[in-house]
């Protein structure tokens, strides 16, 4: 008796095969962005498991080479000394960058193709939660080596969390174990980074995938022309799974080349935490928030009842990202349709949505640019003008060009 038959008699594989494995997957390169995000998550879990074998989640001082150093810092030096330790740590680091970038690009694809509309509103919302949880997990990862860079970067995040009126102290307690850095901070951040946030991500990704299988993908535009009303695509097994396996292997190959060639976050270069604050910038995906914080004067304060106040840190670090997040949450309810969406919408047919997206991207670019305020020697006034007028100009120019080229379609 074949293994398949043996398993089929017990697990009813034929039913599973018909129900899930024959699902049609559309063939279009833009649909791989979600998969690259998924590959990054799998890689992060696997390399992360390796890192937990050597990492010590404690900032207590221990003796190392005649010096008193934080245990977490010393344990990362130990991981680096293991065979392939440094490369695997580097791969973990780059996979986190790729996951954030791929999730963002995947979101952009959904946005400009209108795939957030009925019936996929729930997956859009789950996706936003996934993007948020990914960024928070990556941020916490930075705190763990407990070197001069990570302590300073975490302090910026701590300041932003604590600035939330009324609940700031509670946020600081839950995330950082009290006033950062205390001895309780690293165990707390470690538990969030290796257990609670990955579990949350796994659960969210699981539901995201189940809903996607149940609702089926939006169909690429060519499907409407080739076979209107039919679902076009390759079956999950064996074709889509083979393509995904190949893509995953290619992804791993490229990632290991990058990880081996460019060692990420060499902690001996940053050194253990010192009393002086090193000049550093956050990673690219936080640089836009850092840029906004650079140009909001610290004098911007609004008193609130019961002794609370709105500070510049809260405006730049929570309020502005929060407003953008809220708009994203409301989007599928503001821009929706009565019938279920089957085919992707072409960005060129929706000049308003596409041009607003371009304007927003320019907002992120200019805010990121403001992160180099000191180095570029630009005044706050000039940066404010740029932050307001460049995105508006980009939006208008894109809108007018699209209407001119493609004509009115919306
Ligand atoms: C961070 C982790 C994420 C993972 C691992 C993930 C994974 C995937 C995968 C593999 C697909 C199917 C292939 C594709 O359409 O690209 C998909 C579809 C989808 N995702 Fe995500 N995604 C994530 C984040 C997001 C985000 C940030 C959003 C938007 C806010 C989002 C919204 C959607 C929607 C609406 C679909 C259905 C698209 C369609 O049918 O055309 N996802 N996701």
Coordinates of C-alpha atoms and ligand atoms in Angstrom, one line a residue:
X1 CA 0.0 0.0 0.0
X2 CA 1.4 3.4 -0.9
X3 CA 2.1 6.0 1.8
X4 CA -0.4 8.3 0.2
X5 CA -3.2 5.6 0.3
X6 CA -2.3 4.7 3.9
X7 CA -2.5 8.4 5.0
X8 CA -5.6 9.0 2.9
X9 CA -7.5 6.2 4.7
X10 CA -6.8 7.9 8.0
X11 CA -6.8 11.6 7.2
X12 CA -9.1 11.8 4.1
X13 CA -6.4 13.5 2.1
X14 CA -8.5 13.4 -1.1
X15 CA -11.0 15.7 0.5
X16 CA -8.3 18.1 1.7
X17 CA -6.7 17.9 -1.7
X18 CA -10.0 18.9 -3.4
X19 CA -10.8 21.6 -0.8
X20 CA -7.5 23.4 -0.5
X21 CA -4.7 22.0 -2.7
X22 CA -6.6 22.6 -5.9
X23 CA -7.1 26.4 -5.2
X24 CA -6.2 28.5 -8.2
X25 CA -3.4 31.0 -7.6
X26 CA -3.1 33.8 -10.1
X27 CA 0.1 34.1 -12.0
X28 CA 1.4 37.7 -11.6
X29 CA 4.7 38.9 -10.1
X30 CA 3.0 41.5 -7.8
X31 CA 1.3 38.6 -6.0
X32 CA 4.7 37.4 -4.8
X33 CA 5.1 40.3 -2.4
X34 CA 2.9 38.7 0.2
X35 CA 4.9 35.5 -0.2
X36 CA 8.2 37.3 0.3
X37 CA 6.8 38.7 3.5
X38 CA 5.9 35.2 4.6
X39 CA 9.3 33.8 3.7
X40 CA 11.0 36.5 5.7
X41 CA 8.8 35.6 8.7
X42 CA 9.7 31.9 8.4
X43 CA 13.4 32.8 8.1
X44 CA 13.2 35.1 11.1
X45 CA 11.7 32.4 13.3
X46 CA 14.3 29.8 12.2
X47 CA 17.3 32.0 12.6
X48 CA 15.8 33.5 15.8
X49 CA 15.6 30.0 17.3
X50 CA 19.3 29.7 16.7
X51 CA 20.0 33.1 18.4
X52 CA 18.0 32.1 21.5
X53 CA 20.5 29.3 22.2
X54 CA 23.3 31.8 22.9
X55 CA 21.5 34.9 24.0
X56 CA 21.2 35.9 27.6
X57 CA 18.2 38.2 28.3
X58 CA 19.8 40.2 31.1
X59 CA 21.4 43.6 31.5
X60 CA 23.2 42.6 34.8
X61 CA 26.9 43.3 34.7
X62 CA 29.2 40.3 34.2
X63 CA 33.0 40.1 34.0
X64 CA 34.2 39.7 30.4
X65 CA 37.9 40.1 29.3
X66 CA 38.6 42.1 32.5
X67 CA 35.6 44.5 32.0
X68 CA 32.2 44.7 33.7
X69 CA 29.7 44.4 30.7
X70 CA 26.0 43.7 30.4
X71 CA 25.3 40.0 30.1
X72 CA 23.1 40.5 27.0
X73 CA 26.0 42.3 25.2
X74 CA 28.5 39.6 26.2
X75 CA 26.1 36.9 25.0
X76 CA 25.9 38.5 21.5
X77 CA 29.7 38.6 21.4
X78 CA 29.5 34.8 22.2
X79 CA 26.9 34.2 19.4
X80 CA 29.2 36.0 17.0
X81 CA 32.1 33.7 18.0
X82 CA 30.1 30.5 17.2
X83 CA 30.6 28.9 13.8
X84 CA 28.3 30.8 11.3
X85 CA 26.9 32.7 14.4
X86 CA 27.7 36.1 13.0
X87 CA 26.3 35.3 9.6
X88 CA 23.1 33.9 11.0
X89 CA 22.6 36.9 13.2
X90 CA 23.2 39.1 10.2
X91 CA 20.7 37.1 8.1
X92 CA 18.2 37.5 11.0
X93 CA 18.8 41.2 10.9
X94 CA 18.4 41.6 7.0
X95 CA 15.4 39.3 6.9
X96 CA 13.7 41.8 9.4
X97 CA 14.5 44.7 7.0
X98 CA 13.1 42.7 4.0
X99 CA 10.0 41.7 5.9
X100 CA 9.1 45.3 6.7
X101 CA 9.9 46.4 3.2
X102 CA 8.0 43.5 1.6
X103 CA 4.9 44.0 3.9
X104 CA 4.8 47.7 3.0
X105 CA 5.1 47.1 -0.8
X106 CA 2.5 44.3 -0.5
X107 CA 0.2 46.8 1.2
X108 CA 0.9 49.3 -1.6
X109 CA 0.0 46.7 -4.2
X110 CA -3.3 46.1 -2.4
X111 CA -3.9 49.8 -2.1
X112 CA -3.3 50.8 -5.7
X113 CA -5.2 47.8 -7.1
X114 CA -8.2 48.4 -4.9
X115 CA -8.0 44.9 -3.4
X116 CA -9.0 46.2 0.0
X117 CA -12.6 46.6 -1.2
X118 CA -15.5 44.2 -0.5
X119 CA -15.2 41.3 0.4
X120 CA -11.5 41.8 1.5
X121 CA -11.9 44.5 4.1
X122 CA -11.1 42.1 7.0
X123 CA -7.9 41.0 5.4
X124 CA -6.9 44.6 4.8
X125 CA -7.5 45.3 8.6
X126 CA -5.6 42.1 9.5
X127 CA -2.8 43.2 7.2
X128 CA -2.5 46.6 8.9
X129 CA -2.3 44.8 12.3
X130 CA 0.4 42.6 10.8
X131 CA 2.4 45.6 9.5
X132 CA 2.2 47.2 12.9
X133 CA 3.2 44.1 14.8
X134 CA 6.1 43.5 12.4
X135 CA 7.5 47.0 12.9
X136 CA 7.1 46.7 16.7
X137 CA 8.8 43.3 16.7
X138 CA 11.7 44.7 14.7
X139 CA 12.0 47.8 17.0
X140 CA 12.2 45.5 20.1
X141 CA 14.8 43.4 18.3
X142 CA 17.1 46.4 18.3
X143 CA 17.0 46.7 22.1
X144 CA 18.3 43.2 22.7
X145 CA 22.0 43.4 22.0
X146 CA 22.1 46.1 24.7
X147 CA 25.0 48.1 23.1
X148 CA 25.3 51.8 22.9
X149 CA 23.2 52.0 19.7
X150 CA 20.4 49.8 21.0
X151 CA 20.1 51.5 24.3
X152 CA 19.9 54.9 22.7
X153 CA 17.4 53.8 20.0
X154 CA 15.2 52.1 22.6
X155 CA 15.3 55.2 24.7
X156 CA 13.8 57.2 21.8
X157 CA 10.9 54.6 21.5
X158 CA 10.5 54.6 25.3
X159 CA 10.1 58.5 25.3
X160 CA 7.5 58.2 22.5
X161 CA 5.5 55.5 24.4
X162 CA 5.7 57.4 27.7
X163 CA 4.5 60.6 26.0
X164 CA 1.0 59.2 25.4
X165 CA -1.3 61.3 27.7
X166 CA -2.9 59.3 30.6
X167 CA -1.6 55.8 29.5
X168 CA 2.1 56.6 28.9
X169 CA 3.2 55.2 32.2
X170 CA 1.2 52.0 31.7
X171 CA 2.7 51.6 28.2
X172 CA 6.2 52.1 29.6
X173 CA 5.5 49.5 32.3
X174 CA 4.0 46.9 29.9
X175 CA 6.7 47.2 27.2
X176 CA 9.8 48.3 29.1
X177 CA 9.2 47.0 32.6
X178 CA 9.3 50.5 34.0
X179 CA 11.6 53.4 33.5
X180 CA 14.0 52.3 30.7
X181 CA 16.6 50.9 31.1
X182 CA 15.9 49.0 34.3
X183 CA 17.0 45.5 35.1
X184 CA 13.5 44.4 34.2
X185 CA 13.5 45.9 30.7
X186 CA 15.5 43.3 28.8
X187 CA 13.6 40.2 30.1
X188 CA 10.3 42.0 29.3
X189 CA 11.4 43.1 25.8
X190 CA 12.9 39.6 25.2
X191 CA 9.6 37.9 26.1
X192 CA 7.7 40.2 23.8
X193 CA 10.2 39.7 20.9
X194 CA 10.6 35.9 21.0
X195 CA 7.2 34.8 22.3
X196 CA 4.2 37.1 22.4
X197 CA 4.7 39.1 19.2
X198 CA 5.8 36.1 17.1
X199 CA 2.7 34.2 18.4
X200 CA 0.5 37.1 17.5
X201 CA 2.1 37.3 14.0
X202 CA 1.6 33.6 13.5
X203 CA -2.0 33.8 14.5
X204 CA -2.6 36.9 12.3
X205 CA -0.8 35.4 9.3
X206 CA -2.8 32.1 9.8
X207 CA -6.2 33.9 9.7
X208 CA -4.9 36.2 6.9
X209 CA -4.1 33.1 4.8
X210 CA -7.3 31.2 5.6
X211 CA -9.4 34.2 4.6
X212 CA -7.4 34.7 1.4
X213 CA -8.0 31.0 0.5
X214 CA -11.7 31.2 1.3
X215 CA -12.2 34.5 -0.6
X216 CA -9.8 33.7 -3.4
X217 CA -7.4 36.2 -4.8
X218 CA -8.4 39.1 -6.8
X219 CA -7.8 38.1 -10.4
X220 CA -5.2 40.0 -12.5
X221 CA -6.7 42.1 -15.2
X222 CA -5.7 39.8 -18.1
X223 CA -8.0 37.1 -16.6
X224 CA -11.0 39.3 -17.4
X225 CA -10.0 39.5 -21.0
X226 CA -8.9 35.9 -21.5
X227 CA -11.7 34.1 -19.6
X228 CA -14.3 36.5 -18.2
X229 CA -16.2 35.1 -15.2
X230 CA -13.7 32.2 -14.7
X231 CA -11.0 31.9 -12.0
X232 CA -7.7 31.7 -13.8
X233 CA -4.5 30.5 -12.1
X234 CA -2.3 27.5 -11.3
X235 CA -3.4 25.0 -8.6
X236 CA -1.8 25.4 -5.2
X237 CA -0.4 21.8 -5.4
X238 CA 1.8 21.0 -7.1
X239 CA 2.4 24.0 -9.2
X240 CA 2.1 27.0 -6.9
X241 CA 3.9 25.2 -4.1
X242 CA 6.8 24.3 -6.5
X243 CA 7.1 27.9 -7.6
X244 CA 7.0 29.1 -4.0
X245 CA 9.7 26.6 -3.0
X246 CA 11.9 27.8 -5.8
X247 CA 11.3 31.4 -4.8
X248 CA 12.0 30.6 -1.2
X249 CA 15.3 29.0 -2.1
X250 CA 16.2 31.9 -4.3
X251 CA 15.2 34.3 -1.5
X252 CA 17.4 32.3 1.0
X253 CA 20.3 32.3 -1.4
X254 CA 20.2 36.1 -1.9
X255 CA 19.7 36.7 1.8
X256 CA 22.7 34.6 2.8
X257 CA 24.9 36.4 0.2
X258 CA 23.8 39.7 1.7
X259 CA 24.1 38.4 5.3
X260 CA 27.5 37.0 4.7
X261 CA 28.8 40.0 2.7
X262 CA 27.4 42.8 4.9
X263 CA 27.6 41.9 8.6
X264 CA 24.7 43.7 10.2
X265 CA 24.9 45.5 13.5
X266 CA 28.5 44.8 14.5
X267 CA 28.1 45.3 18.2
X268 CA 31.8 45.7 19.0
X269 CA 31.8 48.8 16.8
X270 CA 29.0 50.4 18.8
X271 CA 30.5 49.2 22.1
X272 CA 28.6 48.7 25.5
X273 CA 26.2 51.4 26.6
X274 CA 28.0 54.6 27.9
X275 CA 26.8 57.7 29.8
X276 CA 27.2 59.8 26.6
X277 CA 24.5 59.5 23.9
X278 CA 26.0 58.3 20.5
X279 CA 24.9 60.2 17.4
X280 CA 22.7 57.7 15.6
X281 CA 19.7 57.5 13.4
X282 CA 16.9 54.9 13.5
X283 CA 16.4 52.4 10.7
X284 CA 14.9 53.6 7.4
X285 CA 11.4 52.6 8.3
X286 CA 11.4 54.8 11.4
X287 CA 13.4 57.7 9.9
X288 CA 10.3 59.5 8.7
X289 CA 9.0 59.7 12.3
X290 CA 12.4 60.7 13.5
X291 CA 12.4 63.4 10.8
X292 CA 9.0 64.8 11.9
X293 CA 10.3 64.8 15.5
X294 CA 13.3 66.9 14.3
X295 CA 11.1 69.6 12.9
X296 CA 8.5 69.9 15.6
X297 CA 9.7 72.4 18.1
X298 CA 9.8 71.0 21.7
X299 CA 7.9 74.1 22.8
X300 CA 4.7 72.7 21.2
X301 CA 2.8 71.7 24.3
X302 CA -0.9 71.6 24.9
X303 CA -2.1 71.2 28.5
X304 CA -4.8 68.6 29.2
X305 CA -7.1 68.1 32.2
X306 CA -5.7 66.2 35.3
X307 CA -2.1 67.4 34.7
X308 CA -1.5 65.5 31.4
X309 CA -0.2 67.3 28.3
X310 CA 0.3 66.8 24.6
X311 CA 4.0 67.1 23.8
X312 CA 5.9 67.4 20.6
X313 CA 7.1 63.8 21.1
X314 CA 3.4 62.7 21.2
X315 CA 2.5 64.7 18.1
X316 CA 5.4 63.4 15.9
X317 CA 5.7 59.9 17.3
X318 CA 2.1 58.9 18.0
X319 CA -0.5 61.4 16.7
X320 CA 0.7 61.8 13.1
X321 CA 1.4 58.1 12.5
X322 CA -1.9 57.4 14.4
X323 CA -3.9 59.6 12.0
X324 CA -2.3 57.9 9.0
X325 CA -3.1 54.5 10.5
X326 CA -6.7 55.6 11.2
X327 CA -7.2 56.7 7.6
X328 CA -5.9 53.3 6.5
X329 CA -8.3 51.6 8.8
X330 CA -11.3 53.6 7.5
X331 CA -10.2 53.3 3.8
X332 CA -12.2 50.1 2.9
X333 CA -15.3 51.6 4.5
X334 CA -15.0 55.0 2.8
X335 CA -14.0 53.7 -0.6
X336 CA -16.0 50.5 -1.1
X337 CA -18.4 48.9 -3.6
X338 CA -21.7 47.1 -3.5
X339 CA -20.7 44.0 -5.4
X340 CA -17.9 41.7 -4.6
X341 CA -14.6 42.6 -6.2
X342 CA -13.2 40.0 -8.6
X343 CA -10.6 41.7 -10.8
X344 CA -7.9 44.0 -9.7
X345 CA -8.4 47.7 -10.6
X346 CA -5.8 49.2 -12.8
X347 CA -4.0 52.2 -11.0
X348 CA -4.3 54.2 -14.2
X349 CA -8.2 53.9 -14.1
X350 CA -8.2 55.4 -10.6
X351 CA -6.2 58.7 -10.9
X352 CA -7.4 60.1 -7.5
X353 CA -6.5 57.0 -5.5
X354 CA -3.2 56.6 -7.3
X355 CA -2.2 60.2 -7.1
X356 CA -3.1 60.5 -3.4
X357 CA -0.9 57.4 -2.8
X358 CA 2.0 59.0 -4.7
X359 CA 1.5 62.2 -2.6
X360 CA 1.7 60.1 0.6
X361 CA 4.8 58.4 -0.6
X362 CA 6.4 61.8 -1.2
X363 CA 5.3 62.8 2.4
X364 CA 7.3 59.8 3.7
X365 CA 10.3 60.7 1.5
X366 CA 10.4 64.3 2.7
X367 CA 9.9 63.4 6.3
X368 CA 12.7 60.8 6.0
X369 CA 14.9 63.5 4.4
X370 CA 14.2 65.7 7.4
X371 CA 15.9 63.0 9.5
X372 CA 19.2 64.4 8.0
X373 CA 18.3 68.0 9.1
X374 CA 21.6 68.5 11.0
X375 CA 23.9 67.0 8.3
X376 CA 22.1 68.9 5.5
X377 CA 22.0 72.1 7.5
X378 CA 18.5 72.9 6.5
X379 CA 16.2 75.1 8.5
X380 CA 13.0 73.9 10.2
X381 CA 11.0 76.4 8.1
X382 CA 12.4 75.1 4.8
X383 CA 11.7 71.5 5.9
X384 CA 8.1 72.4 6.9
X385 CA 7.5 74.0 3.5
X386 CA 8.9 70.9 1.8
X387 CA 6.8 68.6 3.9
X388 CA 3.6 70.4 3.0
X389 CA 4.2 71.5 -0.6
X390 CA 6.2 68.6 -2.1
X391 CA 3.5 65.9 -1.4
X392 CA 0.7 68.3 -2.6
X393 CA 2.6 69.0 -5.8
X394 CA 3.3 65.3 -6.4
X395 CA -0.3 64.5 -5.9
X396 CA -1.5 67.3 -8.3
X397 CA 1.1 66.5 -11.0
X398 CA 0.3 62.8 -10.9
X399 CA -3.5 63.4 -11.0
X400 CA -3.3 65.8 -13.9
X401 CA -0.9 63.6 -15.8
X402 CA -3.0 60.5 -15.3
X403 CA -6.2 62.3 -16.4
X404 CA -4.4 63.7 -19.5
X405 CA -2.9 60.4 -20.5
X406 CA -5.7 58.0 -19.5
X407 CA -8.8 60.2 -19.6
X408 CA -11.6 60.3 -17.0
X409 CA -12.4 56.8 -15.8
X410 CA -13.4 57.0 -12.1
Ligands
LIG1 C1 3.1 41.3 7.4 C2 2.8 40.2 7.0 C3 1.9 39.8 5.9 C4 2.0 38.6 5.3 C5 2.9 37.4 5.7 C6 1.0 38.6 4.2 C7 0.8 37.5 3.3 C8 -0.1 37.5 2.2 C9 -0.1 36.6 1.2 C10 0.9 35.4 1.0 C11 -1.1 36.9 0.3 C12 -1.5 36.2 -1.0 C13 -0.5 36.7 -2.1 C14 -0.6 38.2 -2.4 O1 -1.8 38.7 -2.7 O2 0.4 38.9 -2.4 C15 -1.8 38.0 0.9 C16 -2.9 38.6 0.4 C17 -3.5 39.8 0.9 N1 -3.0 40.6 1.9 FE1 -1.4 40.2 3.0 N2 0.3 39.8 4.2 C18 0.9 40.6 5.1 C19 0.5 41.9 5.4 C20 -0.5 42.6 4.7 C21 -0.7 44.0 4.8 C22 0.2 45.0 5.5 C23 -1.9 44.2 4.1 C24 -2.6 45.5 3.9 C25 -2.8 46.4 4.9 C26 -2.4 43.0 3.6 C27 -3.6 42.8 2.9 C28 -3.9 41.7 2.1 C29 -5.0 41.5 1.2 C30 -6.2 42.5 1.1 C31 -4.8 40.3 0.5 C32 -5.7 39.7 -0.6 C33 -5.2 40.3 -1.9 C34 -5.9 39.9 -3.1 O3 -6.8 39.0 -3.1 O4 -5.6 40.5 -4.2 N3 -1.5 42.0 3.9 N4 -1.1 38.4 2.1

